[in-house]
Amino acid sequence: MKEIPDIIIGRLPVYLRALRHMRSQGKQTTSSQELGEQVGVSAAQIRKDLSQFGEFGKQGTGYNIPFLVDKLREILKVNRAWDVAVVGMGDMGHAIARYQGFSDRGFRVAMLFDNDPAKIGQQLGEFVIRDTRELKAAIQQAGIRIAMLCVPATAAQDVANQLIEAGVRAILNYAPINLSVPAGVRVQYLDPSTALQRMTYYIK
Amino acid sequence: MKEIPDIIIGRLPVYLRALRHMRSQGKQTTSSQELGEQVGVSAAQIRKDLSQFGEFGKQGTGYNIPFLVDKLREILKVNRAWDVAVVGMGDMGHAIARYQGFSDRGFRVAMLFDNDPAKIGQQLGEFVIRDTRELKAAIQQAGIRIAMLCVPATAAQDVANQLIEAGVRAILNYAPINLSVPAGVRVQYLDPSTALQRMTYYIK
């Protein structure tokens, strides 16, 4: 398969989210125009992005929503449930561990870790919080490829290194720090301050 | 001032985060090469991005880190403290309200809202959770321009509309749904499933 620019890959989950929302409202078809308005992308861009992966719409009738949802889930490999490890059981890790929005989008929290003796062994939902020292062996054994990093910034790189050694290939980083990772490992950042700073520039 | 592409504005907070990290480690100068490696952007791109705003580096000696930090804070308008309202006091809103990472990055949580009678009136840190029905008047009166939206997806658009009517111009949306907003209002999305889906595509 030819290499698709990451900027396009990055838009597909946003399309998928909007299409699932339309489907939940009972809609059966949509147009690149309508989808574009929902997600703030031009209709031409949406057609171009989707055309990288095949022929999904028909001139005049538009896109069949359930079909396109299935296709996008397949392309993004979320037509399955990925086990995810969560490291760091502070407020944010707690919120993530209890978050209800993963299960129908391809993910399942599978393991929780912390290095605080007061937290280790505690029950959180259906899981017992495990010692970060067990992280490498446990993740390796379970074959987990995805982790969410909710530790303090000072610990993030060290924990990331352990995750990667254990086989993790995708890290969602809540710590407000850039991670150095080898080729073949992906990182996405969910840092609220950085996201806010992207908007203040525009406030008059 | 000429219009700067949003994609460039979006990279500036990432540069700022990395530069602050370098500064915290006692570094005084850096190069576009070194900064680029930290943030995963080419040196040429960094030079080009920064050149939009002036002449910040010297050929041969690179960038003075404290100076560039100050300049970026000024450009992004975070050389001040913006008051932020948080709406929705579930797990995520709770974590946000208690998050320690805002104060030195230009933001200050100033008001908390929820519509649950069991939560309204409760103390959380230094704040009392207020009734969402008071939201419009309170935000308007305080002149708050920034909000974080931690309500369920089903309520997000309605609350966003109220925020915008009250004068909010930047919304950080934790609800997994695209918001329709008028021109002049910015939205950033912190949706963990969408961020994860951007990475699963690449996992072999």
JSON list of N, CA and C in Angstrom, two decimals, chain A residues 70-109:
[
{"chain": "A", "resi": 70, "resn": "ASP", "atom": "N", "xyz": [-18.01, 1.58, 8.79]},
{"chain": "A", "resi": 70, "resn": "ASP", "atom": "CA", "xyz": [-17.32, 0.28, 8.80]},
{"chain": "A", "resi": 70, "resn": "ASP", "atom": "C", "xyz": [-15.96, 0.36, 8.12]},
{"chain": "A", "resi": 71, "resn": "LYS", "atom": "N", "xyz": [-15.93, 1.04, 6.98]},
{"chain": "A", "resi": 71, "resn": "LYS", "atom": "CA", "xyz": [-14.68, 1.16, 6.23]},
{"chain": "A", "resi": 71, "resn": "LYS", "atom": "C", "xyz": [-13.62, 1.91, 7.03]},
{"chain": "A", "resi": 72, "resn": "LEU", "atom": "N", "xyz": [-14.03, 3.02, 7.64]},
{"chain": "A", "resi": 72, "resn": "LEU", "atom": "CA", "xyz": [-13.06, 3.81, 8.42]},
{"chain": "A", "resi": 72, "resn": "LEU", "atom": "C", "xyz": [-12.56, 3.03, 9.62]},
{"chain": "A", "resi": 73, "resn": "ARG", "atom": "N", "xyz": [-13.45, 2.28, 10.26]},
{"chain": "A", "resi": 73, "resn": "ARG", "atom": "CA", "xyz": [-13.03, 1.46, 11.40]},
{"chain": "A", "resi": 73, "resn": "ARG", "atom": "C", "xyz": [-12.01, 0.42, 10.94]},
{"chain": "A", "resi": 74, "resn": "GLU", "atom": "N", "xyz": [-12.24, -0.11, 9.76]},
{"chain": "A", "resi": 74, "resn": "GLU", "atom": "CA", "xyz": [-11.31, -1.11, 9.21]},
{"chain": "A", "resi": 74, "resn": "GLU", "atom": "C", "xyz": [-9.96, -0.47, 8.89]},
{"chain": "A", "resi": 75, "resn": "ILE", "atom": "N", "xyz": [-10.00, 0.69, 8.22]},
{"chain": "A", "resi": 75, "resn": "ILE", "atom": "CA", "xyz": [-8.75, 1.37, 7.84]},
{"chain": "A", "resi": 75, "resn": "ILE", "atom": "C", "xyz": [-7.94, 1.72, 9.10]},
{"chain": "A", "resi": 76, "resn": "LEU", "atom": "N", "xyz": [-8.62, 2.23, 10.10]},
{"chain": "A", "resi": 76, "resn": "LEU", "atom": "CA", "xyz": [-7.95, 2.66, 11.33]},
{"chain": "A", "resi": 76, "resn": "LEU", "atom": "C", "xyz": [-7.69, 1.49, 12.28]},
{"chain": "A", "resi": 77, "resn": "LYS", "atom": "N", "xyz": [-8.10, 0.30, 11.88]},
{"chain": "A", "resi": 77, "resn": "LYS", "atom": "CA", "xyz": [-7.90, -0.92, 12.69]},
{"chain": "A", "resi": 77, "resn": "LYS", "atom": "C", "xyz": [-8.60, -0.85, 14.05]},
{"chain": "A", "resi": 78, "resn": "VAL", "atom": "N", "xyz": [-9.73, -0.17, 14.09]},
{"chain": "A", "resi": 78, "resn": "VAL", "atom": "CA", "xyz": [-10.48, -0.15, 15.35]},
{"chain": "A", "resi": 78, "resn": "VAL", "atom": "C", "xyz": [-11.78, -0.94, 15.22]},
{"chain": "A", "resi": 79, "resn": "ASN", "atom": "N", "xyz": [-11.83, -1.83, 14.26]},
{"chain": "A", "resi": 79, "resn": "ASN", "atom": "CA", "xyz": [-12.91, -2.80, 14.18]},
{"chain": "A", "resi": 79, "resn": "ASN", "atom": "C", "xyz": [-12.55, -4.02, 15.04]},
{"chain": "A", "resi": 80, "resn": "ARG", "atom": "N", "xyz": [-12.01, -3.75, 16.19]},
{"chain": "A", "resi": 80, "resn": "ARG", "atom": "CA", "xyz": [-11.59, -4.74, 17.17]},
{"chain": "A", "resi": 80, "resn": "ARG", "atom": "C", "xyz": [-11.44, -3.99, 18.48]},
{"chain": "A", "resi": 81, "resn": "ALA", "atom": "N", "xyz": [-11.10, -4.66, 19.57]},
{"chain": "A", "resi": 81, "resn": "ALA", "atom": "CA", "xyz": [-10.86, -3.98, 20.84]},
{"chain": "A", "resi": 81, "resn": "ALA", "atom": "C", "xyz": [-9.38, -4.10, 21.20]},
{"chain": "A", "resi": 82, "resn": "TRP", "atom": "N", "xyz": [-8.71, -2.96, 21.25]},
{"chain": "A", "resi": 82, "resn": "TRP", "atom": "CA", "xyz": [-7.31, -2.93, 21.66]},
{"chain": "A", "resi": 82, "resn": "TRP", "atom": "C", "xyz": [-7.22, -2.80, 23.18]},
{"chain": "A", "resi": 83, "resn": "ASP", "atom": "N", "xyz": [-6.41, -3.66, 23.79]},
{"chain": "A", "resi": 83, "resn": "ASP", "atom": "CA", "xyz": [-6.16, -3.49, 25.22]},
{"chain": "A", "resi": 83, "resn": "ASP", "atom": "C", "xyz": [-5.20, -2.32, 25.44]},
{"chain": "A", "resi": 84, "resn": "VAL", "atom": "N", "xyz": [-5.50, -1.53, 26.46]},
{"chain": "A", "resi": 84, "resn": "VAL", "atom": "CA", "xyz": [-4.70, -0.34, 26.75]},
{"chain": "A", "resi": 84, "resn": "VAL", "atom": "C", "xyz": [-4.27, -0.38, 28.21]},
{"chain": "A", "resi": 85, "resn": "ALA", "atom": "N", "xyz": [-3.01, -0.06, 28.44]},
{"chain": "A", "resi": 85, "resn": "ALA", "atom": "CA", "xyz": [-2.52, 0.07, 29.82]},
{"chain": "A", "resi": 85, "resn": "ALA", "atom": "C", "xyz": [-2.53, 1.55, 30.21]},
{"chain": "A", "resi": 86, "resn": "VAL", "atom": "N", "xyz": [-2.92, 1.84, 31.43]},
{"chain": "A", "resi": 86, "resn": "VAL", "atom": "CA", "xyz": [-2.91, 3.22, 31.93]},
{"chain": "A", "resi": 86, "resn": "VAL", "atom": "C", "xyz": [-1.88, 3.29, 33.06]},
{"chain": "A", "resi": 87, "resn": "VAL", "atom": "N", "xyz": [-0.95, 4.22, 32.93]},
{"chain": "A", "resi": 87, "resn": "VAL", "atom": "CA", "xyz": [0.11, 4.35, 33.94]},
{"chain": "A", "resi": 87, "resn": "VAL", "atom": "C", "xyz": [-0.01, 5.70, 34.63]},
{"chain": "A", "resi": 88, "resn": "GLY", "atom": "N", "xyz": [-0.12, 5.65, 35.95]},
{"chain": "A", "resi": 88, "resn": "GLY", "atom": "CA", "xyz": [-0.26, 6.89, 36.73]},
{"chain": "A", "resi": 88, "resn": "GLY", "atom": "C", "xyz": [-1.70, 7.09, 37.17]},
{"chain": "A", "resi": 89, "resn": "MET", "atom": "N", "xyz": [-1.95, 6.84, 38.43]},
{"chain": "A", "resi": 89, "resn": "MET", "atom": "CA", "xyz": [-3.34, 6.85, 38.92]},
{"chain": "A", "resi": 89, "resn": "MET", "atom": "C", "xyz": [-3.64, 8.08, 39.76]},
{"chain": "A", "resi": 90, "resn": "GLY", "atom": "N", "xyz": [-3.14, 9.23, 39.30]},
{"chain": "A", "resi": 90, "resn": "GLY", "atom": "CA", "xyz": [-3.58, 10.50, 39.88]},
{"chain": "A", "resi": 90, "resn": "GLY", "atom": "C", "xyz": [-4.98, 10.83, 39.40]},
{"chain": "A", "resi": 91, "resn": "ASP", "atom": "N", "xyz": [-5.36, 12.09, 39.52]},
{"chain": "A", "resi": 91, "resn": "ASP", "atom": "CA", "xyz": [-6.71, 12.49, 39.11]},
{"chain": "A", "resi": 91, "resn": "ASP", "atom": "C", "xyz": [-6.99, 12.13, 37.66]},
{"chain": "A", "resi": 92, "resn": "MET", "atom": "N", "xyz": [-6.01, 12.42, 36.78]},
{"chain": "A", "resi": 92, "resn": "MET", "atom": "CA", "xyz": [-6.25, 12.19, 35.36]},
{"chain": "A", "resi": 92, "resn": "MET", "atom": "C", "xyz": [-6.31, 10.70, 35.04]},
{"chain": "A", "resi": 93, "resn": "GLY", "atom": "N", "xyz": [-5.38, 9.92, 35.59]},
{"chain": "A", "resi": 93, "resn": "GLY", "atom": "CA", "xyz": [-5.39, 8.49, 35.37]},
{"chain": "A", "resi": 93, "resn": "GLY", "atom": "C", "xyz": [-6.68, 7.85, 35.86]},
{"chain": "A", "resi": 94, "resn": "HIS", "atom": "N", "xyz": [-7.12, 8.31, 37.00]},
{"chain": "A", "resi": 94, "resn": "HIS", "atom": "CA", "xyz": [-8.39, 7.88, 37.57]},
{"chain": "A", "resi": 94, "resn": "HIS", "atom": "C", "xyz": [-9.55, 8.13, 36.61]},
{"chain": "A", "resi": 95, "resn": "ALA", "atom": "N", "xyz": [-9.60, 9.36, 36.11]},
{"chain": "A", "resi": 95, "resn": "ALA", "atom": "CA", "xyz": [-10.68, 9.74, 35.19]},
{"chain": "A", "resi": 95, "resn": "ALA", "atom": "C", "xyz": [-10.63, 8.87, 33.93]},
{"chain": "A", "resi": 96, "resn": "ILE", "atom": "N", "xyz": [-9.42, 8.64, 33.43]},
{"chain": "A", "resi": 96, "resn": "ILE", "atom": "CA", "xyz": [-9.24, 7.81, 32.23]},
{"chain": "A", "resi": 96, "resn": "ILE", "atom": "C", "xyz": [-9.68, 6.38, 32.50]},
{"chain": "A", "resi": 97, "resn": "ALA", "atom": "N", "xyz": [-9.28, 5.85, 33.64]},
{"chain": "A", "resi": 97, "resn": "ALA", "atom": "CA", "xyz": [-9.60, 4.46, 33.97]},
{"chain": "A", "resi": 97, "resn": "ALA", "atom": "C", "xyz": [-11.11, 4.25, 34.06]},
{"chain": "A", "resi": 98, "resn": "ARG", "atom": "N", "xyz": [-11.83, 5.28, 34.45]},
{"chain": "A", "resi": 98, "resn": "ARG", "atom": "CA", "xyz": [-13.27, 5.16, 34.61]},
{"chain": "A", "resi": 98, "resn": "ARG", "atom": "C", "xyz": [-14.04, 5.69, 33.39]},
{"chain": "A", "resi": 99, "resn": "TYR", "atom": "N", "xyz": [-13.32, 6.19, 32.40]},
{"chain": "A", "resi": 99, "resn": "TYR", "atom": "CA", "xyz": [-13.95, 6.81, 31.22]},
{"chain": "A", "resi": 99, "resn": "TYR", "atom": "C", "xyz": [-14.76, 5.76, 30.45]},
{"chain": "A", "resi": 100, "resn": "GLN", "atom": "N", "xyz": [-15.98, 6.12, 30.11]},
{"chain": "A", "resi": 100, "resn": "GLN", "atom": "CA", "xyz": [-16.88, 5.17, 29.45]},
{"chain": "A", "resi": 100, "resn": "GLN", "atom": "C", "xyz": [-16.81, 5.24, 27.92]},
{"chain": "A", "resi": 101, "resn": "GLY", "atom": "N", "xyz": [-16.02, 6.16, 27.40]},
{"chain": "A", "resi": 101, "resn": "GLY", "atom": "CA", "xyz": [-16.07, 6.42, 25.96]},
{"chain": "A", "resi": 101, "resn": "GLY", "atom": "C", "xyz": [-15.12, 5.60, 25.11]},
{"chain": "A", "resi": 102, "resn": "PHE", "atom": "N", "xyz": [-14.45, 4.59, 25.69]},
{"chain": "A", "resi": 102, "resn": "PHE", "atom": "CA", "xyz": [-13.50, 3.82, 24.89]},
{"chain": "A", "resi": 102, "resn": "PHE", "atom": "C", "xyz": [-14.12, 2.62, 24.21]},
{"chain": "A", "resi": 103, "resn": "SER", "atom": "N", "xyz": [-15.03, 1.96, 24.93]},
{"chain": "A", "resi": 103, "resn": "SER", "atom": "CA", "xyz": [-15.40, 0.59, 24.55]},
{"chain": "A", "resi": 103, "resn": "SER", "atom": "C", "xyz": [-16.00, 0.51, 23.15]},
{"chain": "A", "resi": 104, "resn": "ASP", "atom": "N", "xyz": [-16.78, 1.49, 22.74]},
{"chain": "A", "resi": 104, "resn": "ASP", "atom": "CA", "xyz": [-17.37, 1.38, 21.41]},
{"chain": "A", "resi": 104, "resn": "ASP", "atom": "C", "xyz": [-16.52, 2.09, 20.35]},
{"chain": "A", "resi": 105, "resn": "ARG", "atom": "N", "xyz": [-15.29, 2.44, 20.71]},
{"chain": "A", "resi": 105, "resn": "ARG", "atom": "CA", "xyz": [-14.44, 3.10, 19.73]},
{"chain": "A", "resi": 105, "resn": "ARG", "atom": "C", "xyz": [-13.14, 2.35, 19.49]},
{"chain": "A", "resi": 106, "resn": "GLY", "atom": "N", "xyz": [-13.09, 1.12, 20.01]},
{"chain": "A", "resi": 106, "resn": "GLY", "atom": "CA", "xyz": [-11.96, 0.26, 19.65]},
{"chain": "A", "resi": 106, "resn": "GLY", "atom": "C", "xyz": [-10.97, -0.01, 20.77]},
{"chain": "A", "resi": 107, "resn": "PHE", "atom": "N", "xyz": [-11.29, 0.43, 22.00]},
{"chain": "A", "resi": 107, "resn": "PHE", "atom": "CA", "xyz": [-10.32, 0.32, 23.08]},
{"chain": "A", "resi": 107, "resn": "PHE", "atom": "C", "xyz": [-10.93, -0.23, 24.36]},
{"chain": "A", "resi": 108, "resn": "ARG", "atom": "N", "xyz": [-10.07, -0.82, 25.17]},
{"chain": "A", "resi": 108, "resn": "ARG", "atom": "CA", "xyz": [-10.51, -1.41, 26.42]},
{"chain": "A", "resi": 108, "resn": "ARG", "atom": "C", "xyz": [-9.38, -1.22, 27.43]},
{"chain": "A", "resi": 109, "resn": "VAL", "atom": "N", "xyz": [-9.63, -0.48, 28.47]},
{"chain": "A", "resi": 109, "resn": "VAL", "atom": "CA", "xyz": [-8.62, -0.36, 29.52]},
{"chain": "A", "resi": 109, "resn": "VAL", "atom": "C", "xyz": [-8.40, -1.74, 30.12]}
]
